[in-house]
Coordinates of C-alpha atoms in Angstrom, one line a residue:
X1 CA 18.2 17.3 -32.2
X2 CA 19.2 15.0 -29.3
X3 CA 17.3 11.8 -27.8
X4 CA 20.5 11.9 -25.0
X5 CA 20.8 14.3 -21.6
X6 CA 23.9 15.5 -23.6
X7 CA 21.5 17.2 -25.8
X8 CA 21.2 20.3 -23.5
X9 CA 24.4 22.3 -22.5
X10 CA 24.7 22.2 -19.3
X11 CA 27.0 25.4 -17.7
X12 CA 30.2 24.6 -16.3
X13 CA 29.8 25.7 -12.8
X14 CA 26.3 23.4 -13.1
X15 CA 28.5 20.3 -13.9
X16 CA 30.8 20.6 -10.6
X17 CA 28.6 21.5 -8.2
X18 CA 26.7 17.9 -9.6
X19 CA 30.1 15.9 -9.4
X20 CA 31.0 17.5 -5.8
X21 CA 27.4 16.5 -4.7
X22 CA 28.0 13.9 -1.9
X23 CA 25.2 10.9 -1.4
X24 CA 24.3 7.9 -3.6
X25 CA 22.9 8.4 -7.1
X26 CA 20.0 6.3 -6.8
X27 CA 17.6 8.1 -4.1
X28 CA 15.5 5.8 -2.0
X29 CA 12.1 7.7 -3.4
X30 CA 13.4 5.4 -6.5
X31 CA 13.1 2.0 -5.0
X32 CA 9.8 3.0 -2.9
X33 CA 8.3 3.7 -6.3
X34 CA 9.8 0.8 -7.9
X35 CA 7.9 -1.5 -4.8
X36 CA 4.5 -0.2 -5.6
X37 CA 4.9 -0.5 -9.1
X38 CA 5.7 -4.1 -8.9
X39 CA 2.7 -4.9 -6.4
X40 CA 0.4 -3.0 -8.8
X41 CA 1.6 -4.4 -11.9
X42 CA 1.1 -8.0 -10.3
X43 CA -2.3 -7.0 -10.5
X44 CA -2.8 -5.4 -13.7
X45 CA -0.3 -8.2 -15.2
X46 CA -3.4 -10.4 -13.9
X47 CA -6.0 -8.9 -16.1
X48 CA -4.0 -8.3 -18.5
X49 CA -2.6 -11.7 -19.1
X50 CA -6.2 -13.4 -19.3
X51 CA -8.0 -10.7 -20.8
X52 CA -7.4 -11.7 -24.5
X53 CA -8.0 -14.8 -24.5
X54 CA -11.1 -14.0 -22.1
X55 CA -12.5 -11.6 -25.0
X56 CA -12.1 -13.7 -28.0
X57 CA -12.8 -17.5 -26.8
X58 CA -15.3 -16.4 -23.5
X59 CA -16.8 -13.3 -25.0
X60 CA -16.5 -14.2 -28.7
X61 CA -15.2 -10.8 -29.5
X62 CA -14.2 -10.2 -33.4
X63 CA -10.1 -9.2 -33.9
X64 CA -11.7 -5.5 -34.3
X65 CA -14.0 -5.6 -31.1
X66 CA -10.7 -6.8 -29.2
X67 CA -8.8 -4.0 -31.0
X68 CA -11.2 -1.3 -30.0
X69 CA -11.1 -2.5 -26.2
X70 CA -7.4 -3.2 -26.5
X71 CA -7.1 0.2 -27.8
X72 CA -9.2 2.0 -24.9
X73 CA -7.5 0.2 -22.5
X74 CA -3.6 1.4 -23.6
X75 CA -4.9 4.8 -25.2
X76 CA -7.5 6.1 -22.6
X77 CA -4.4 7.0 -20.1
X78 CA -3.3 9.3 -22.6
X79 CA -6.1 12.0 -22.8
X80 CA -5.7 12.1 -18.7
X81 CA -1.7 12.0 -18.9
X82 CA -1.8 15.8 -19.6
X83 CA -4.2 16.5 -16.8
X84 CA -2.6 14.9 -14.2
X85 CA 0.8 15.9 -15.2
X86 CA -0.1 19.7 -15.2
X87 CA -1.5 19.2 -11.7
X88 CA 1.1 17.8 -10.3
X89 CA 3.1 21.1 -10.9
X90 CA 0.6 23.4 -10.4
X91 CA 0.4 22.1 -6.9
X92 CA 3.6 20.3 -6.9
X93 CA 1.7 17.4 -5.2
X94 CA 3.3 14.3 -7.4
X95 CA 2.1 12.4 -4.8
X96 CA -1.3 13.2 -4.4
X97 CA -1.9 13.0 -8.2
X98 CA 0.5 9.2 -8.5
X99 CA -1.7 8.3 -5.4
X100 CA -5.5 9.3 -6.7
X101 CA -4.0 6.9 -10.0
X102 CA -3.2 3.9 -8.6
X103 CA -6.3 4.2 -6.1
X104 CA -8.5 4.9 -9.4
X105 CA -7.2 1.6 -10.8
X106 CA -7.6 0.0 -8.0
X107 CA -11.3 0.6 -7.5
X108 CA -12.2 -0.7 -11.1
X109 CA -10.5 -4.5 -10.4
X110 CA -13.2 -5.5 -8.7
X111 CA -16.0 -4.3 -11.4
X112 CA -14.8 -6.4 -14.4
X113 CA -16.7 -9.2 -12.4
X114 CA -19.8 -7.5 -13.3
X115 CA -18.7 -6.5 -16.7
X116 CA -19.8 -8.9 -19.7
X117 CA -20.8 -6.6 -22.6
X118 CA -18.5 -4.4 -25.1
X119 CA -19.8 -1.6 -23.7
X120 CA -19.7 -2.2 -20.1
X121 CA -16.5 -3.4 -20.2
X122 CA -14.9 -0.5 -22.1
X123 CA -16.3 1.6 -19.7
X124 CA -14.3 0.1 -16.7
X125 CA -11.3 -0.5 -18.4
X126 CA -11.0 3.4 -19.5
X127 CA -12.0 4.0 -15.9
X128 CA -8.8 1.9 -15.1
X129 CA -6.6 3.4 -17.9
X130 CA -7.9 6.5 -16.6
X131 CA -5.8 6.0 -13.0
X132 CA -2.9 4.6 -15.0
X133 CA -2.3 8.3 -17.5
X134 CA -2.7 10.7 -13.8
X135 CA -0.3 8.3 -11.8
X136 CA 2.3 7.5 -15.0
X137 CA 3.2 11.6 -15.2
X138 CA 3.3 12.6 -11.8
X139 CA 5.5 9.5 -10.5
X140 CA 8.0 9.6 -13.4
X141 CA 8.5 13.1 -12.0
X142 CA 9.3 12.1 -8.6
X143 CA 11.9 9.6 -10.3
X144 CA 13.4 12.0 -12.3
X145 CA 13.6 15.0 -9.5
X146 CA 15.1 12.9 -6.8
X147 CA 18.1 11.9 -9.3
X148 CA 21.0 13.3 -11.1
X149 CA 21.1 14.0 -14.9
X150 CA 24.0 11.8 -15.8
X151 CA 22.2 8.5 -14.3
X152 CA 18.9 9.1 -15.3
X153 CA 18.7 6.1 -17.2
X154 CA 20.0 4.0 -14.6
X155 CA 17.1 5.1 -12.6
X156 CA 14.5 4.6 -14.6
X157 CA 16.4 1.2 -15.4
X158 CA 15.9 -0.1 -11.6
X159 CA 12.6 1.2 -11.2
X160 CA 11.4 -0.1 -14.5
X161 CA 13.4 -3.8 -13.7
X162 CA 11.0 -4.2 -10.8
X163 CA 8.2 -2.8 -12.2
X164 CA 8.8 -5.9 -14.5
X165 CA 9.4 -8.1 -11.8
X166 CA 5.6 -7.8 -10.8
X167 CA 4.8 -8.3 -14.6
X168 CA 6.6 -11.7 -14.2
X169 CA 4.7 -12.7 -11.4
X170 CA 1.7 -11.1 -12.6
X171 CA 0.8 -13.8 -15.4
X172 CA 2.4 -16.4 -13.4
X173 CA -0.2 -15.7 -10.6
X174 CA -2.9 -16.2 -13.5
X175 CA -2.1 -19.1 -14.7
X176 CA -2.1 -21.0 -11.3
X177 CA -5.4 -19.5 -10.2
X178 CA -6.8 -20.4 -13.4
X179 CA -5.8 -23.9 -12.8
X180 CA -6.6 -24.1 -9.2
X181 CA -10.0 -22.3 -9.4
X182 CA -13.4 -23.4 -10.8
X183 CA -14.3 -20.0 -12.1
X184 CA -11.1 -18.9 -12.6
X185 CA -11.2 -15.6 -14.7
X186 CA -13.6 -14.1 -11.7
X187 CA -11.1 -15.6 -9.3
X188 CA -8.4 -13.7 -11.2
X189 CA -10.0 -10.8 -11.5
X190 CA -10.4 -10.9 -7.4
X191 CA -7.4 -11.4 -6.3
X192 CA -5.9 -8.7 -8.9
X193 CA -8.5 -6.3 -6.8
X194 CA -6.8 -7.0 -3.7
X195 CA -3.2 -7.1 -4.8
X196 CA -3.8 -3.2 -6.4
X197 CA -5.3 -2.0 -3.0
X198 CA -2.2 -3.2 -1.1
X199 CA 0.2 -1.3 -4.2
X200 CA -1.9 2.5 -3.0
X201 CA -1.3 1.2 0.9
X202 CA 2.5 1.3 0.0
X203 CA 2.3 4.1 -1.9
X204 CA 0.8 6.2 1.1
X205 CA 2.5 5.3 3.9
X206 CA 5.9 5.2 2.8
X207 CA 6.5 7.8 -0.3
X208 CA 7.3 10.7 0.7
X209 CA 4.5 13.5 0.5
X210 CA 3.7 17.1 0.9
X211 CA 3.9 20.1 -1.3
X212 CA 7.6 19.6 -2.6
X213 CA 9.9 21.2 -4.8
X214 CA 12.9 19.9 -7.0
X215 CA 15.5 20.5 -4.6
X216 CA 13.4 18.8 -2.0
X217 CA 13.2 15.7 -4.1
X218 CA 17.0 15.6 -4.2
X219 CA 17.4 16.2 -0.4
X220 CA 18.7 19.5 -1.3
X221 CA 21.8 18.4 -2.6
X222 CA 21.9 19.9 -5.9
X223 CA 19.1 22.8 -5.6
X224 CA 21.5 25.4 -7.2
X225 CA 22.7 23.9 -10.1
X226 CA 19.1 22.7 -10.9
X227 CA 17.6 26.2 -10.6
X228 CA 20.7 27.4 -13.3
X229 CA 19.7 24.2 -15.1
X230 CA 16.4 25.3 -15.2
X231 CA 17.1 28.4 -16.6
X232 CA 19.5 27.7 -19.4
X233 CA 17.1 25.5 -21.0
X234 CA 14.0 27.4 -20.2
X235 CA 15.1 30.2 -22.7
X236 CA 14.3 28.1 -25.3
X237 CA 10.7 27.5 -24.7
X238 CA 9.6 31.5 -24.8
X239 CA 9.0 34.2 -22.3
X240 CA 6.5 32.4 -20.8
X241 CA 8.6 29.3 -19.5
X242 CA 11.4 32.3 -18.9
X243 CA 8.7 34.0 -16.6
X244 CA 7.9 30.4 -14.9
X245 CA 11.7 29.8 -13.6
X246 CA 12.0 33.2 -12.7
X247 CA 9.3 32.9 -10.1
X248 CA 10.4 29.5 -8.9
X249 CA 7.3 29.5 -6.8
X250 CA 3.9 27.7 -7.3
X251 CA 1.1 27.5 -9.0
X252 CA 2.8 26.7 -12.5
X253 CA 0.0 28.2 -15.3
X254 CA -1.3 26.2 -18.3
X255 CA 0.7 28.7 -20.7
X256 CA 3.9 27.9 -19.0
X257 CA 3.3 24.4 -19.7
X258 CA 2.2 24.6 -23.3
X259 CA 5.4 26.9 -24.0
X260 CA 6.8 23.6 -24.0
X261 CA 5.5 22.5 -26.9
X262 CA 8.4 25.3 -28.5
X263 CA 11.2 23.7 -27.5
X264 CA 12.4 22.0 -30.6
X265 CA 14.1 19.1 -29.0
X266 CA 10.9 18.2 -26.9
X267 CA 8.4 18.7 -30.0
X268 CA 11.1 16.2 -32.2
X269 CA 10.8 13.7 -29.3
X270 CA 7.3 14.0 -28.9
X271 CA 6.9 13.7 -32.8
X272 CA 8.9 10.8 -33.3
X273 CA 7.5 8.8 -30.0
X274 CA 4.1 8.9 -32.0
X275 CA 5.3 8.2 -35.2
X276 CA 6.9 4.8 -34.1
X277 CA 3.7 4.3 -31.5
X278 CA 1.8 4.3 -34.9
X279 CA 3.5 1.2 -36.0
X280 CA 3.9 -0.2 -32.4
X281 CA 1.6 -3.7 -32.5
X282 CA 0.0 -4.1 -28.9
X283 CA 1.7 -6.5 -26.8
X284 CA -1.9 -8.2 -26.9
X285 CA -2.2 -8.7 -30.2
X286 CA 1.5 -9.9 -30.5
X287 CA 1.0 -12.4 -27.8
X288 CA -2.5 -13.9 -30.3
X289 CA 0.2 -14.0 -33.2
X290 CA 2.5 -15.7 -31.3
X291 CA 0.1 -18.5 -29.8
X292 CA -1.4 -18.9 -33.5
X293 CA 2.3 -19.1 -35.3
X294 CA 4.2 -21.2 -32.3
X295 CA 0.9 -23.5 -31.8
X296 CA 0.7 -22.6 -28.0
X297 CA -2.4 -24.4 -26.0
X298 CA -4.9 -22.2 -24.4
X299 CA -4.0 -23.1 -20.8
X300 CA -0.2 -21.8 -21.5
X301 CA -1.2 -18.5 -23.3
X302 CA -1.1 -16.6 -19.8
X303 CA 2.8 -17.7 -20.0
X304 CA 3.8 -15.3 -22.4
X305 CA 3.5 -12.0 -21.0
X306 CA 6.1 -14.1 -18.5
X307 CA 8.9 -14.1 -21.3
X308 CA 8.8 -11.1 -22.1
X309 CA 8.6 -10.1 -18.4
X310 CA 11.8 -12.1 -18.2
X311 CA 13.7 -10.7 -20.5
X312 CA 12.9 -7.1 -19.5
X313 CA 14.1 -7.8 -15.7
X314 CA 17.7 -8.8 -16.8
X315 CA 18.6 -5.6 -19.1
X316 CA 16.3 -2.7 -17.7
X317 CA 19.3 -1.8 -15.7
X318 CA 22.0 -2.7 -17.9
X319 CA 20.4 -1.3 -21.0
X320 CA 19.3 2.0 -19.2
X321 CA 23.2 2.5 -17.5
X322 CA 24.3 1.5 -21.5
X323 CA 21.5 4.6 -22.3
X324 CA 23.5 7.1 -20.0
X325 CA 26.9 6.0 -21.5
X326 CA 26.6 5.9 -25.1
X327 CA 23.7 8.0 -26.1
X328 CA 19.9 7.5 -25.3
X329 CA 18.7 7.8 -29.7
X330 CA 21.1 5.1 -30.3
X331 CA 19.2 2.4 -27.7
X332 CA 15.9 3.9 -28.2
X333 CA 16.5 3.5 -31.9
X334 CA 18.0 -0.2 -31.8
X335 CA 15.1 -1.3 -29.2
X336 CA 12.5 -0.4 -32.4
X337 CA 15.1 -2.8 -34.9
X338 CA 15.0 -5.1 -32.1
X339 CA 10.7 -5.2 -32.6
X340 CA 10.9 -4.9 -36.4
X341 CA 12.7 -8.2 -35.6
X342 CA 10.4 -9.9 -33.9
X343 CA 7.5 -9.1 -36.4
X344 CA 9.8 -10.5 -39.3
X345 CA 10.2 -13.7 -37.1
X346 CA 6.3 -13.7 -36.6
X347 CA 6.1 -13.6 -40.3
X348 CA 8.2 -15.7 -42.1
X349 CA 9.6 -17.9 -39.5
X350 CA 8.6 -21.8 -39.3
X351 CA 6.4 -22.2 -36.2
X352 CA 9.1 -24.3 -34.3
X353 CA 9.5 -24.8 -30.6
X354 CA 12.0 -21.8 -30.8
X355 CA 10.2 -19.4 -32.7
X356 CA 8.2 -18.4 -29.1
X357 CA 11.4 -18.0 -26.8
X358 CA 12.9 -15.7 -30.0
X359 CA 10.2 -13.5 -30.3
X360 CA 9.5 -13.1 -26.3
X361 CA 13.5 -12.2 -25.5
X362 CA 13.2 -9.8 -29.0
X363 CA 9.5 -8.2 -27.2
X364 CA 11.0 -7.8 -23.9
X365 CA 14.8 -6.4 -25.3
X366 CA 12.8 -3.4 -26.9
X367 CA 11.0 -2.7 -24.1
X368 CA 14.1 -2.5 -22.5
X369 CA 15.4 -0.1 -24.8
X370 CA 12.6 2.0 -24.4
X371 CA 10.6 2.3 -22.1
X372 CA 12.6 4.1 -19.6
X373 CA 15.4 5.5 -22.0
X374 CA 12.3 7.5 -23.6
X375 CA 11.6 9.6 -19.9
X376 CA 15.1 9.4 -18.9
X377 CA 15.7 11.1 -22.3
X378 CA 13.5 14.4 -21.0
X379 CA 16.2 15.3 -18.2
X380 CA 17.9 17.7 -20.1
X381 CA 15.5 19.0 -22.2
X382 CA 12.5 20.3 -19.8
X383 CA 12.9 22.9 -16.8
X384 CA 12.3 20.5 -13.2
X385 CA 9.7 22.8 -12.3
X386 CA 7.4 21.3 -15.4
X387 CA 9.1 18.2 -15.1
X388 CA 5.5 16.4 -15.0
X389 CA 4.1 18.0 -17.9
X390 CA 6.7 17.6 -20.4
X391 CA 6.6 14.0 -19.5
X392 CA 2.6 13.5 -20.1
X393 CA 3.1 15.9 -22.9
X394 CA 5.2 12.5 -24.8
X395 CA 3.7 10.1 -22.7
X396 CA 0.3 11.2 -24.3
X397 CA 1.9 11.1 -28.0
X398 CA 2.9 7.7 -27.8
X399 CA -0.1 6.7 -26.1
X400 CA -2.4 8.2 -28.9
X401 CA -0.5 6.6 -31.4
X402 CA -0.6 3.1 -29.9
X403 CA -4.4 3.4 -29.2
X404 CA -4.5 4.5 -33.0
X405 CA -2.8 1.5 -33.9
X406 CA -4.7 -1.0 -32.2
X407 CA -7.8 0.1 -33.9
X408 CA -6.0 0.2 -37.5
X409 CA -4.5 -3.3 -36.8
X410 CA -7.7 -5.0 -35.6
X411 CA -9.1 -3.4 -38.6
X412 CA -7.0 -4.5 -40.7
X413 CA -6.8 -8.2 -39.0
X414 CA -10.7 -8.6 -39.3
X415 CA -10.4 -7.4 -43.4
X416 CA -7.2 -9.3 -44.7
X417 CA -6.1 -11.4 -42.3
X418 CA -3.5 -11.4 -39.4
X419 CA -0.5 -12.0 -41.7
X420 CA -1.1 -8.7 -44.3
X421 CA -1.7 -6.7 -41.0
X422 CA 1.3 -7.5 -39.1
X423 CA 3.6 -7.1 -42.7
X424 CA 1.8 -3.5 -42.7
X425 CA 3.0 -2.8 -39.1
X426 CA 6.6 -4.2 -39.9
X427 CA 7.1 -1.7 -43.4
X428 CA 5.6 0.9 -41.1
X429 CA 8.2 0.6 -38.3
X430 CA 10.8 0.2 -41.0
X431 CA 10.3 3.2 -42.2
X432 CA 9.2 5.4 -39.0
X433 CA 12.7 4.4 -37.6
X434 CA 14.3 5.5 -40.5
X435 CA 12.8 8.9 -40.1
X436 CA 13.0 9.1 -36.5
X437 CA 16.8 8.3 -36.9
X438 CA 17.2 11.4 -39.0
X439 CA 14.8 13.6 -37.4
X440 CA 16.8 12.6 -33.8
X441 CA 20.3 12.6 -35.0
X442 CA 22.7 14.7 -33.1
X443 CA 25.3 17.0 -34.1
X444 CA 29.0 17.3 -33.7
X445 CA 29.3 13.4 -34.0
X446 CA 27.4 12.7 -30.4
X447 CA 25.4 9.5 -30.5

């Protein structure tokens, strides 16, 4: 079983028409998406940069209060991921579905100002989370249709670098309203409405819409080989995949996606994206660890999403292009070492001046490793036609795990302590990678 696009034979007449196709490799769909990412993620890098420190020292929430909202807030997106990913091909309206997401998310900035209780405000932020799982799917898919196979990971590498850009300036943003305003988490809260309304104007006027196909996400240029793609690793999932490609015509049925579920490779992906998910502390909590190990003041906590931010801006694009070249297990792999790292440092390091830059560049390399090698990784191994659903179908595994891990961990926090919860996380990752390594490792020497 592969994590790489090498994974899937591809058909020799498939492969030249690909290398004869004239045009750049990065389509402009790519960047377009890439922009409203980064304007929305300024704006949920806002909230999300505050909201910690807003729950436990505002609120007064317990470590498993926070845990539970911490969890609905990066696990909600998942039970919608499936949804709005099966739409999207049914109708083959990626747009539509990205642009009802972000305008979801949008619409719930504004009513954290009126949200004060546990309940209330784990209503509005799975309201928010629920925009986040039918846009994640559905715009993926547009990434991954309007590029080639063999630079997939570059692809996802620029889009995810400015994604990250806006969750640079996100916090940044946070911390100087907070220090310029009197009531500062409504002011941030505010402006973060505003910033996510401008991210859907983006999206409207200037991705491209209508009902489209995979050949019309790629201008055409390699409709032929995609449809023989298609097919070749189609057979794999069943008859009723098979039947799916054969038609080549809309709507795409609920069977056709969940014949997915028996292609081996996409199952072991699926599999082991939960099983390290399940030892995957939230960047929340990590950020609480970090400000309670390093001794960082109150008024720079918002600061730290920033490093991390940082980091992931300079090697999304390098790391994703390294992803293409030598074999998308072996980053996705290191990127989880890379984390098992930063928990060790968190653990038994002194709490110097440098034990924060460490642990931020460590936090943002894995995300780097990851977070777009994983989608890139689903190129070869799902038909374009249920492009969408395959990825919800692992976006929603790792999503479940995380939101299970948040509740575990504050769980565990509120029993024994922060230090016994985060060891548990680090001999859990240990050992998940171990079996993800094996249960991902390729034949015939292929990395």
């Amino acid at each position: 079983m592969y994590l790489t696009d090498r994974s899937a034979p591809v058909k020799a007449g498939t492969d030249r028409v690909r290398r004869r196709s004239p045009g750049p490799k990065l389509a402009p769909v790519v960047l377009v998406l890439g922009a409203v990412s980064l304007i929305t993620d300024i704006s949920s890098e806002m909230v999300t940069a505050v909201l910690p420190l807003y729950l436990v020292t505002t609120l007064g929430f317990s470590p498993l209060g926070f845990g539970t909202l911490d969890g609905v807030y990066n696990g909600v997106s998942a039970l919608v991921q499936l949804t709005g990913g099966h739409l999207a091909d049914r109708v083959r309206g990626h747009k539509l579905l990205a642009g009802l997401g972000y305008g979801l998310s949008a619409l719930c900035k504004p009513l954290l100002l009126l949200a004060g209780s546990l309940g209330t405000l784990g209503t509005v932020l799975a309201l928010e989370r629920t925009g986040k799982g039918l846009r994640t799917a559905p715009r993926d898919a547009m990434i991954s249709l309007s590029t080639p196979a063999e630079s997939q990971g570059r692809a996802f590498g620029v889009h995810r670098a400015m994604d990250t850009t806006g969750a640079m300036l996100g916090p940044l943003a946070a911390f100087l309203i907070l220090r310029a305003a009197a009531d500062g988490y409504d002011a941030v809260f505010g402006v973060s409405a505003c910033v996510a309304g401008l991210g859907v104007v983006v999206l409207v006027l200037f991705v491209p819409g209508g009902r489209r196909g995979p050949e019309e996400w790629r201008g055409g240029r390699t409709g032929e080989a995609g449809v023989r793609g298609e097919a070749g690793v189609a057979a794999e999932a069943g008859a009723a995949v098979d039947a799916g490609v054969r038609g080549g015509t809309p709507p795409v049925r609920v069977r056709e996606a969940l014949a997915l579920l028996r292609l081996p490779r996409l199952r072991a992906l699926a599999g082991c994206a939960a099983l390290l998910g399940l030892t995957t502390v939230s960047d929340a909590f990590l950020y609480l660890l970090l400000q309670r190990r390093a001794g960082v003041g109150q008024e720079w906590f918002t600061l730290l999403p920033l490093g991390t931010a940082v980091v992931f801006l300079l090697l999304a694009v390098p790391v994703g292009a390294l992803a293409d070249r030598v074999g998308r297990r072996t980053v996705f792999l290191a990127g989880h070492l890379g984390l098992l790292a930063a928990y060790t440092f968190l653990l038994w390091a002194p709490g110097t001046p440098l034990l924060a830059p460490v642990v931020l560049a460590l936090h943002g390399a894995f995300y780097a490793a990851t977070d777009g090698v994983l989608p890139a990784a689903l190129a070869g191994l799902v038909p374009e036609h249920l492009r969408a659903s395959g990825l919800a179908i692992v976006g929603t595994s790792q999503a479940l795990a995380r939101f299970c891990c948040s509740l575990a961990f504050g769980a565990a926090w509120t029993a024994w302590g922060d230090g016994p919860a985060l060891a548990g996380s680090a001999v859990g990752l240990l050992c998940c990678a171990a079996v993800a390594g094996l249960v991902l490792r390729p034949a015939g020497g292929n990395r």
